CSV table of C-alpha atoms and ligand atoms in Angstrom, one decimal:
chain,number,residue,atom,x,y,z
P,241,MET,CA,61.1,-66.8,24.9
P,242,LYS,CA,64.1,-66.9,27.2
P,243,ILE,CA,67.6,-65.7,26.9
P,244,ASN,CA,69.7,-66.1,30.0
P,245,ASN,CA,67.0,-67.4,31.6
P,246,THR,CA,65.5,-64.0,31.4
P,247,ALA,CA,61.7,-64.2,28.8
P,248,TYR,CA,62.5,-61.7,25.9
P,249,ASN,CA,60.4,-60.6,23.1
P,250,THR,CA,62.4,-59.0,20.0
P,251,ILE,CA,61.3,-55.5,20.1
P,252,TRP,CA,59.4,-53.6,22.5
P,253,PHE,CA,58.2,-50.0,23.0
P,254,GLU,CA,58.7,-48.0,26.3
P,255,ASN,CA,59.0,-44.4,26.9
P,256,ASN,CA,58.5,-43.6,23.3
P,257,ILE,CA,61.3,-45.7,22.4
P,258,VAL,CA,61.8,-48.9,20.2
P,259,LYS,CA,64.0,-51.3,21.8
P,260,ILE,CA,65.1,-54.4,19.6
P,261,ILE,CA,67.8,-57.1,20.4
P,262,ASP,CA,70.7,-56.2,17.8
P,263,GLN,CA,70.9,-59.4,16.3
P,264,THR,CA,74.2,-58.3,14.5
P,265,LYS,CA,76.2,-58.9,17.2
P,266,LEU,CA,74.2,-62.7,18.5
P,267,PRO,CA,75.7,-65.1,19.5
P,268,HIS,CA,78.7,-63.3,21.1
P,269,GLN,CA,77.1,-60.5,22.9
P,270,PHE,CA,73.5,-59.6,23.6
P,271,ILE,CA,73.1,-55.7,23.4
P,272,ILE,CA,69.5,-54.0,23.4
P,273,LYS,CA,69.5,-51.1,21.3
P,274,ASP,CA,66.9,-48.2,21.2
P,275,LEU,CA,65.3,-47.1,18.1
P,276,LYS,CA,64.6,-43.4,18.4
P,277,ASN,CA,63.2,-41.9,14.7
P,278,VAL,CA,62.0,-43.1,11.9
P,279,SER,CA,65.8,-42.9,9.9
P,280,ASP,CA,66.8,-45.7,13.4
P,281,ALA,CA,64.3,-48.1,12.2
P,282,ILE,CA,64.8,-48.1,8.4
P,283,ASN,CA,68.8,-48.8,9.4
P,284,ALA,CA,67.9,-51.6,11.5
P,285,ILE,CA,66.2,-53.6,9.0
P,286,LYS,CA,68.3,-52.6,6.7
P,287,THR,CA,71.7,-53.5,8.2
P,288,MET,CA,69.6,-56.5,9.7
P,289,GLU,CA,69.9,-55.4,13.8
P,290,VAL,CA,66.6,-56.7,12.8
P,291,ARG,CA,65.8,-59.3,10.4
P,292,GLY,CA,63.0,-61.7,10.1
P,293,ALA,CA,59.7,-61.5,8.1
P,294,PRO,CA,57.7,-60.7,10.9
P,295,LEU,CA,59.7,-59.0,12.5
P,296,ILE,CA,60.9,-56.5,10.3
P,297,GLY,CA,57.1,-56.0,9.7
P,298,ALA,CA,56.9,-55.3,13.6
P,299,THR,CA,59.9,-53.2,13.0
P,300,ALA,CA,58.1,-50.9,10.7
P,301,ALA,CA,54.9,-50.4,12.3
P,302,TYR,CA,57.0,-49.0,15.0
P,303,GLY,CA,58.6,-47.5,12.6
P,304,LEU,CA,55.9,-45.6,11.5
P,305,VAL,CA,55.0,-44.6,15.1
P,306,LEU,CA,58.2,-42.9,16.0
P,307,ALA,CA,57.6,-40.6,12.4
P,308,ILE,CA,54.9,-39.4,14.1
P,309,LEU,CA,57.2,-38.6,17.3
P,310,GLU,CA,59.1,-37.0,14.9
P,311,ASN,CA,57.1,-35.3,13.1
P,312,ASN,CA,53.5,-35.2,12.7
P,313,ASP,CA,53.1,-34.8,9.5
P,314,GLU,CA,51.2,-36.4,6.5
P,315,ASN,CA,53.6,-35.9,3.8
P,316,PHE,CA,56.5,-37.5,5.7
P,317,LEU,CA,54.5,-40.6,7.6
P,318,LYS,CA,54.0,-41.3,3.4
P,319,LYS,CA,57.7,-40.6,2.7
P,320,SER,CA,58.5,-42.9,5.7
P,321,SER,CA,56.0,-45.4,4.5
P,322,ILE,CA,57.8,-45.6,1.1
P,323,GLU,CA,61.6,-46.1,2.6
P,324,LEU,CA,60.6,-48.1,5.0
P,325,ILE,CA,58.9,-50.6,2.7
P,326,ASN,CA,62.0,-50.9,0.5
P,327,SER,CA,64.4,-51.2,2.9
P,328,ARG,CA,64.1,-55.0,2.2
P,329,PRO,CA,62.5,-56.1,-0.8
P,330,THR,CA,61.7,-59.4,-0.7
P,331,ALA,CA,59.5,-60.1,2.6
P,332,ILE,CA,56.1,-59.0,2.3
P,333,ASN,CA,55.5,-58.7,5.9
P,334,LEU,CA,57.2,-55.4,5.4
P,335,LYS,CA,53.9,-54.0,2.9
P,336,TRP,CA,51.9,-55.9,5.1
P,337,ALA,CA,52.5,-54.0,8.7
P,338,VAL,CA,52.8,-50.6,6.4
P,339,ASP,CA,49.7,-51.0,4.5
P,340,ARG,CA,48.0,-52.0,7.5
P,341,MET,CA,49.3,-49.0,9.7
P,342,MET,CA,48.4,-46.2,6.9
P,343,ASN,CA,45.2,-48.2,6.4
P,344,LYS,CA,44.7,-47.2,10.2
P,345,LEU,CA,46.1,-44.1,10.3
P,346,ILE,CA,43.9,-42.8,7.0
P,347,ASN,CA,41.0,-40.4,7.1
P,348,LYS,CA,42.2,-40.4,11.0
P,349,LYS,CA,42.6,-36.7,12.1
P,350,LYS,CA,46.1,-35.8,13.2
P,351,ASP,CA,45.4,-35.3,16.5
P,352,ASP,CA,44.3,-39.5,16.7
P,353,TYR,CA,47.8,-40.1,14.8
P,354,LEU,CA,49.8,-41.0,17.3
P,355,LYS,CA,47.6,-43.0,19.5
P,356,GLU,CA,46.5,-45.2,16.7
P,357,ALA,CA,49.5,-45.6,15.4
P,358,ILE,CA,50.6,-47.2,18.8
P,359,SER,CA,47.5,-49.0,19.2
P,360,GLU,CA,47.7,-50.7,16.0
P,361,ALA,CA,51.9,-51.6,16.1
P,362,LYS,CA,50.7,-52.9,19.9
P,363,ASN,CA,47.9,-54.9,17.7
P,364,ILE,CA,50.6,-56.8,15.1
P,365,LEU,CA,52.9,-57.6,17.8
P,366,GLU,CA,50.3,-59.7,20.2
P,367,GLU,CA,48.7,-60.9,16.9
P,368,ASP,CA,52.1,-62.0,15.8
P,369,ILE,CA,52.9,-63.7,19.2
P,370,LYS,CA,49.2,-65.4,18.9
P,371,PHE,CA,49.5,-66.2,15.2
P,372,CYS,CA,53.6,-67.8,16.1
P,373,LYS,CA,51.4,-69.9,19.2
P,374,ASN,CA,49.0,-71.6,16.9
P,375,ILE,CA,51.6,-72.2,14.3
P,376,GLY,CA,53.1,-74.2,16.7
P,377,LEU,CA,50.1,-76.2,18.5
P,378,ASN,CA,49.5,-76.9,13.9
P,379,GLY,CA,52.8,-78.3,13.6
P,380,LEU,CA,52.9,-79.8,17.3
P,381,LYS,CA,50.2,-82.7,15.7
P,382,ILE,CA,52.5,-83.9,13.0
P,383,ILE,CA,55.7,-83.9,15.0
P,384,GLU,CA,53.2,-86.1,18.0
P,385,ASP,CA,52.1,-88.4,14.9
P,386,LEU,CA,55.9,-88.8,13.9
P,387,TYR,CA,56.7,-89.7,17.2
P,388,LYS,CA,53.6,-92.0,17.8
P,389,LYS,CA,55.3,-94.0,15.0
P,390,LYS,CA,59.3,-93.6,15.6
P,391,LYS,CA,58.8,-93.7,20.1
P,392,GLU,CA,62.5,-91.9,19.2
P,393,THR,CA,64.1,-88.4,18.7
P,394,ILE,CA,63.4,-86.7,15.7
P,395,ASN,CA,65.2,-85.2,13.6
P,396,ILE,CA,64.1,-82.2,12.2
P,397,LEU,CA,66.1,-80.3,9.8
P,398,THR,CA,65.8,-76.4,9.4
P,399,HIS,CA,67.3,-73.9,7.8
P,400,CYS,CA,68.3,-70.0,8.5
P,401,ASN,CA,66.5,-68.8,11.0
P,402,ALA,CA,62.8,-68.8,11.9
P,403,GLY,CA,62.8,-69.1,14.9
P,404,TRP,CA,61.7,-66.5,17.9
P,405,LEU,CA,64.0,-64.4,17.2
P,406,ALA,CA,62.9,-64.1,13.3
P,407,THR,CA,58.9,-62.9,15.6
P,408,ILE,CA,58.5,-61.6,18.2
P,409,ASP,CA,58.0,-64.2,20.3
P,410,TRP,CA,57.8,-68.3,19.7
P,411,GLY,CA,59.0,-68.6,15.9
P,412,THR,CA,57.3,-69.9,12.9
P,413,ALA,CA,59.7,-73.2,12.1
P,414,THR,CA,60.7,-73.5,15.7
P,415,SER,CA,57.5,-73.2,17.5
P,416,PRO,CA,56.2,-76.6,16.8
P,417,ILE,CA,59.7,-77.5,18.0
P,418,TYR,CA,59.2,-75.3,21.2
P,419,HIS,CA,56.0,-77.2,21.8
P,420,ALA,CA,57.2,-80.9,20.7
P,421,HIS,CA,59.9,-80.3,23.5
P,422,ASN,CA,58.0,-79.0,26.3
P,423,LYS,CA,55.6,-81.6,25.6
P,424,GLY,CA,58.7,-84.2,26.9
P,425,ILE,CA,58.9,-85.0,23.1
P,426,PRO,CA,62.7,-85.9,22.5
P,427,ILE,CA,64.0,-83.7,19.5
P,428,HIS,CA,67.2,-83.3,18.0
P,429,VAL,CA,67.4,-80.0,15.5
P,430,TRP,CA,70.3,-80.5,12.5
P,431,VAL,CA,70.7,-76.3,12.0
P,432,ASP,CA,71.6,-75.7,8.3
P,433,GLU,CA,74.6,-73.2,9.5
P,434,THR,CA,72.9,-71.0,6.4
P,435,ARG,CA,75.8,-69.0,4.6
P,436,PRO,CA,76.7,-66.0,4.3
P,437,ARG,CA,75.5,-64.4,7.6
P,438,ASN,CA,74.8,-67.5,9.3
P,439,GLN,CA,71.2,-67.3,10.4
P,440,GLY,CA,71.4,-71.2,11.4
P,441,ALA,CA,74.9,-70.8,13.4
P,442,ASN,CA,74.8,-67.5,14.8
P,443,LEU,CA,70.6,-67.4,16.1
P,444,THR,CA,68.6,-70.6,15.4
P,445,SER,CA,71.4,-72.9,17.4
P,446,PHE,CA,71.3,-69.9,19.8
P,447,GLU,CA,68.0,-69.8,20.7
P,448,LEU,CA,67.7,-73.5,20.8
P,449,ASN,CA,70.6,-73.7,23.5
P,450,GLU,CA,68.6,-71.0,25.6
P,451,GLU,CA,65.7,-73.2,25.4
P,452,GLY,CA,67.8,-76.4,25.9
P,453,ILE,CA,66.9,-78.5,22.8
P,454,ASP,CA,69.5,-80.6,21.7
P,455,ASN,CA,70.8,-79.3,18.3
P,456,THR,CA,73.6,-80.0,16.2
P,457,ILE,CA,74.8,-77.0,13.5
P,458,ILE,CA,76.0,-78.4,9.8
P,459,SER,CA,77.4,-76.9,7.0
P,460,ASP,CA,74.5,-75.6,3.9
P,461,ASN,CA,75.7,-79.0,2.0
P,462,THR,CA,75.4,-81.2,4.8
P,463,GLY,CA,71.7,-81.9,4.7
P,464,GLY,CA,71.6,-84.2,1.8
P,465,ILE,CA,73.9,-87.2,3.1
P,466,LEU,CA,72.2,-86.8,6.4
P,467,MET,CA,68.5,-87.0,4.1
P,468,GLN,CA,70.2,-90.1,2.2
P,469,ARG,CA,71.1,-92.0,5.3
P,470,GLY,CA,68.1,-91.5,7.3
P,471,GLN,CA,69.0,-88.8,9.8
P,472,VAL,CA,66.2,-87.3,9.0
P,473,ASP,CA,62.7,-87.3,9.5
P,474,MET,CA,60.9,-83.8,8.5
P,475,CYS,CA,62.6,-80.5,7.6
P,476,ILE,CA,60.6,-77.5,8.9
P,477,VAL,CA,61.5,-74.2,7.2
P,478,GLY,CA,59.4,-70.2,7.4
P,479,THR,CA,59.0,-68.1,4.4
P,480,ASP,CA,59.9,-64.0,3.9
P,481,ARG,CA,56.9,-64.4,0.9
P,482,THR,CA,54.6,-67.4,0.0
P,483,LEU,CA,52.2,-66.7,-3.1
P,484,SER,CA,48.5,-67.8,-3.6
P,485,ASN,CA,49.7,-70.9,-5.2
P,486,GLY,CA,52.0,-72.3,-3.0
P,487,ASP,CA,55.2,-71.0,-3.6
P,488,VAL,CA,57.6,-70.5,-1.2
P,489,CYS,CA,60.1,-67.2,-1.2
P,490,ASN,CA,62.5,-67.8,1.7
P,491,LYS,CA,66.4,-67.6,2.8
P,492,ILE,CA,68.6,-68.6,-0.2
P,493,GLY,CA,69.6,-73.2,-0.1
P,494,THR,CA,65.3,-73.4,0.7
P,495,TYR,CA,64.8,-74.7,-2.3
P,496,LEU,CA,68.1,-77.0,-2.6
P,497,LYS,CA,67.0,-78.7,0.7
P,498,ALA,CA,63.7,-78.7,-0.3
P,499,LEU,CA,65.0,-80.8,-3.3
P,500,ALA,CA,67.1,-83.2,-1.4
P,501,ALA,CA,64.4,-84.0,0.8
P,502,HIS,CA,61.3,-85.1,-2.4
P,503,ASP,CA,64.5,-86.9,-3.8
P,504,ASN,CA,64.8,-88.8,-0.1
P,505,LYS,CA,60.6,-88.8,0.5
P,506,ILE,CA,61.0,-86.8,3.7
P,507,PRO,CA,58.6,-84.2,4.5
P,508,PHE,CA,59.4,-80.6,4.0
P,509,TYR,CA,57.4,-78.4,6.0
P,510,VAL,CA,56.5,-74.7,5.8
P,511,ALA,CA,55.6,-72.6,8.5
P,512,LEU,CA,54.0,-69.2,8.4
P,513,PRO,CA,51.9,-66.7,9.8
P,514,SER,CA,49.2,-65.4,6.9
P,515,SER,CA,50.8,-61.8,7.2
P,516,THR,CA,53.3,-63.8,5.2
P,517,ILE,CA,51.4,-64.8,2.4
P,518,ASP,CA,51.4,-62.4,-1.0
P,519,TRP,CA,47.9,-62.7,-2.4
P,520,ASP,CA,48.3,-60.2,-5.3
P,521,LEU,CA,51.1,-61.8,-7.4
P,522,LYS,CA,50.8,-65.0,-9.5
P,523,ASN,CA,54.4,-65.7,-10.8
P,524,SER,CA,56.9,-66.2,-8.6
P,525,SER,CA,60.0,-65.0,-11.0
P,526,GLU,CA,57.6,-61.5,-9.9
P,527,ILE,CA,59.5,-61.8,-6.7
P,528,PRO,CA,62.2,-59.2,-5.8
P,529,ILE,CA,65.0,-61.1,-4.5
P,530,GLU,CA,66.8,-59.1,-2.4
P,531,GLU,CA,70.6,-59.4,-3.6
P,532,ARG,CA,73.1,-57.8,-0.9
P,533,ASN,CA,76.3,-56.6,-0.9
P,534,PRO,CA,78.5,-59.0,-1.8
P,535,LYS,CA,81.3,-58.6,1.2
P,536,GLU,CA,78.5,-60.7,3.4
P,537,LEU,CA,80.4,-63.4,1.7
P,538,THR,CA,84.1,-62.6,1.4
P,539,ASN,CA,83.9,-60.8,4.6
P,540,ILE,CA,83.1,-62.9,8.0
P,541,ASP,CA,82.5,-61.6,12.1
P,542,GLY,CA,84.3,-63.8,14.7
P,543,LEU,CA,85.2,-63.5,18.1
P,544,ASN,CA,88.8,-62.9,18.4
P,545,LEU,CA,91.5,-63.6,21.0
P,546,LYS,CA,90.9,-60.6,22.8
P,547,ASN,CA,87.0,-61.5,22.8
P,548,GLU,CA,85.9,-59.0,20.4
P,549,ILE,CA,84.4,-59.6,17.5
P,550,GLU,CA,86.0,-58.6,14.4
P,551,ASN,CA,85.4,-58.5,11.0
P,552,PHE,CA,87.9,-61.2,8.5
P,553,LEU,CA,88.4,-61.4,4.6
P,554,ILE,CA,88.5,-64.9,3.8
P,555,TYR,CA,88.2,-64.6,0.1
P,556,PRO,CA,91.0,-64.3,-3.0
P,557,LYS,CA,91.2,-60.1,-2.5
P,558,LYS,CA,90.5,-59.9,-6.4
P,559,SER,CA,87.4,-62.6,-6.8
P,560,LYS,CA,83.9,-61.3,-7.6
P,561,ALA,CA,81.3,-62.7,-5.3
P,562,LEU,CA,77.6,-62.8,-5.7
P,563,ASN,CA,75.4,-62.5,-2.7
P,564,LEU,CA,71.2,-63.0,-3.7
P,565,ALA,CA,69.5,-63.6,-0.3
P,566,PHE,CA,66.6,-65.6,-0.8
P,567,ASP,CA,65.3,-67.9,-3.1
P,568,VAL,CA,61.9,-69.6,-4.4
P,569,THR,CA,60.6,-73.2,-3.7
P,570,PRO,CA,58.4,-74.1,-5.9
P,571,ALA,CA,54.7,-75.6,-4.1
P,572,LYS,CA,55.4,-79.1,-5.3
P,573,TYR,CA,58.1,-79.6,-2.9
P,574,VAL,CA,56.3,-78.3,-0.2
P,575,THR,CA,54.7,-80.7,1.9
P,576,LYS,CA,52.3,-79.1,3.7
P,577,LEU,CA,52.0,-75.4,4.8
P,578,ILE,CA,51.6,-74.7,8.5
P,579,THR,CA,49.9,-71.7,9.5
P,580,GLU,CA,47.8,-70.2,12.0
P,581,LYS,CA,44.5,-71.4,11.3
P,582,GLY,CA,45.6,-74.8,10.6
P,583,VAL,CA,47.8,-77.2,8.1
P,584,CYS,CA,46.7,-77.0,4.2
P,585,ASP,CA,47.8,-78.1,0.9
P,586,ALA,CA,51.1,-75.5,-0.9
P,587,SER,CA,48.1,-74.5,-3.2
P,588,PHE,CA,45.5,-72.2,-4.2
P,589,GLU,CA,42.7,-74.6,-2.7
P,590,GLY,CA,44.8,-75.0,0.3
P,591,LEU,CA,45.2,-71.5,1.7
P,592,ASN,CA,42.0,-70.5,0.4
P,593,LYS,CA,40.0,-73.4,2.4
P,594,LEU,CA,41.9,-71.8,5.8
P,595,PHE,CA,42.2,-68.0,4.8
P,596,LYS,CA,39.1,-67.1,2.4
Y,648,LIG,O1,67.5,-62.1,5.5
Y,648,LIG,P1,66.8,-62.8,6.9
Y,648,LIG,O2,67.8,-63.1,8.2
Y,648,LIG,O3,65.8,-62.1,7.3
Y,648,LIG,O4,65.9,-64.3,6.5
Y,648,LIG,C1,65.1,-64.8,7.5
Y,648,LIG,C2,64.3,-66.2,6.5
Y,648,LIG,O5,64.4,-66.2,5.4
Y,648,LIG,C3,63.0,-66.6,7.6
Y,648,LIG,O6,63.8,-67.8,7.2
Y,648,LIG,C4,62.1,-65.8,7.5
Y,648,LIG,O7,61.5,-65.0,7.3
Y,648,LIG,C5,60.8,-66.6,7.6
Y,648,LIG,S1,60.9,-65.9,9.4
Y,648,LIG,C6,60.1,-66.2,10.4
């Protein structure tokens, strides 16, 4: 997708260096950053220079390429893979990507590690682009059906950033939106601000603007009244980990949006590539929920009068703050899952029909 009318992916590999768009600086500054070793990759994931489940998976894959370039040693590779998996605990894509890379390398000659790792990381990247595009085509049918009935602008509410910036290209939740827009269906997106890190305001609204899609940022508490007033036709969100029973773990606040949608009989869709399905965990209470630094809540970045990014304390100095990054939406509140293979019920049977 585009920034300033130039097409980018969120991550690419060039001359043995991994290039990323530093998302901590968006929307105010567009900075391409070099990751030169595995510590750079781990740091980029931890500090959220890259974020979004599919993108952190791809960054971990390229992190292992960097590890091999740094020190082509099996023990270093194993240590690096554990550190990469632990860099953010909730999104399953990290473990998925690292396991996939390590399975590819196991039993290979040391001399072949680099070639094999570069090729597998590229596969992960290209597959994600293809899967996100297919999610868009599958979700497009849902929007087309709504538009046939309504014949007016379709209002879609989304939470956090599940756009192309969270993937390699297209996005998950935004892919049906981009496809519908390209087909000429009038779309307007309600963008949840998504406190505390404001991925909705800073990233989703930014990328929709760049693609010329009408959108309005709302505070995280506004969705409910818009739904009651009939101003939301559907919700689409992404996910960081979806269990095989259809429970969906996503950015904090997703659950409350799903409850409001359920109460107002508004369809609530979750868009995901299969790399986000956790087939092993049986109970959503076992999903490790990332608890981040309370400073993300008490302090905020903004542009000062000199057009520089500055950080401000916005709460009382003495107050405590709790910063849980994700919550779980039980499957019963999810209308359908939109995947690269098709649309299915948020249930074991639904997912099994498509994937097993
Ligand atoms: O903390 P973040 O910004 O990495 O959280 C991202 C989300 O919650 C996204 O909705 C999710 O990863 C799906 S991305 C396609």
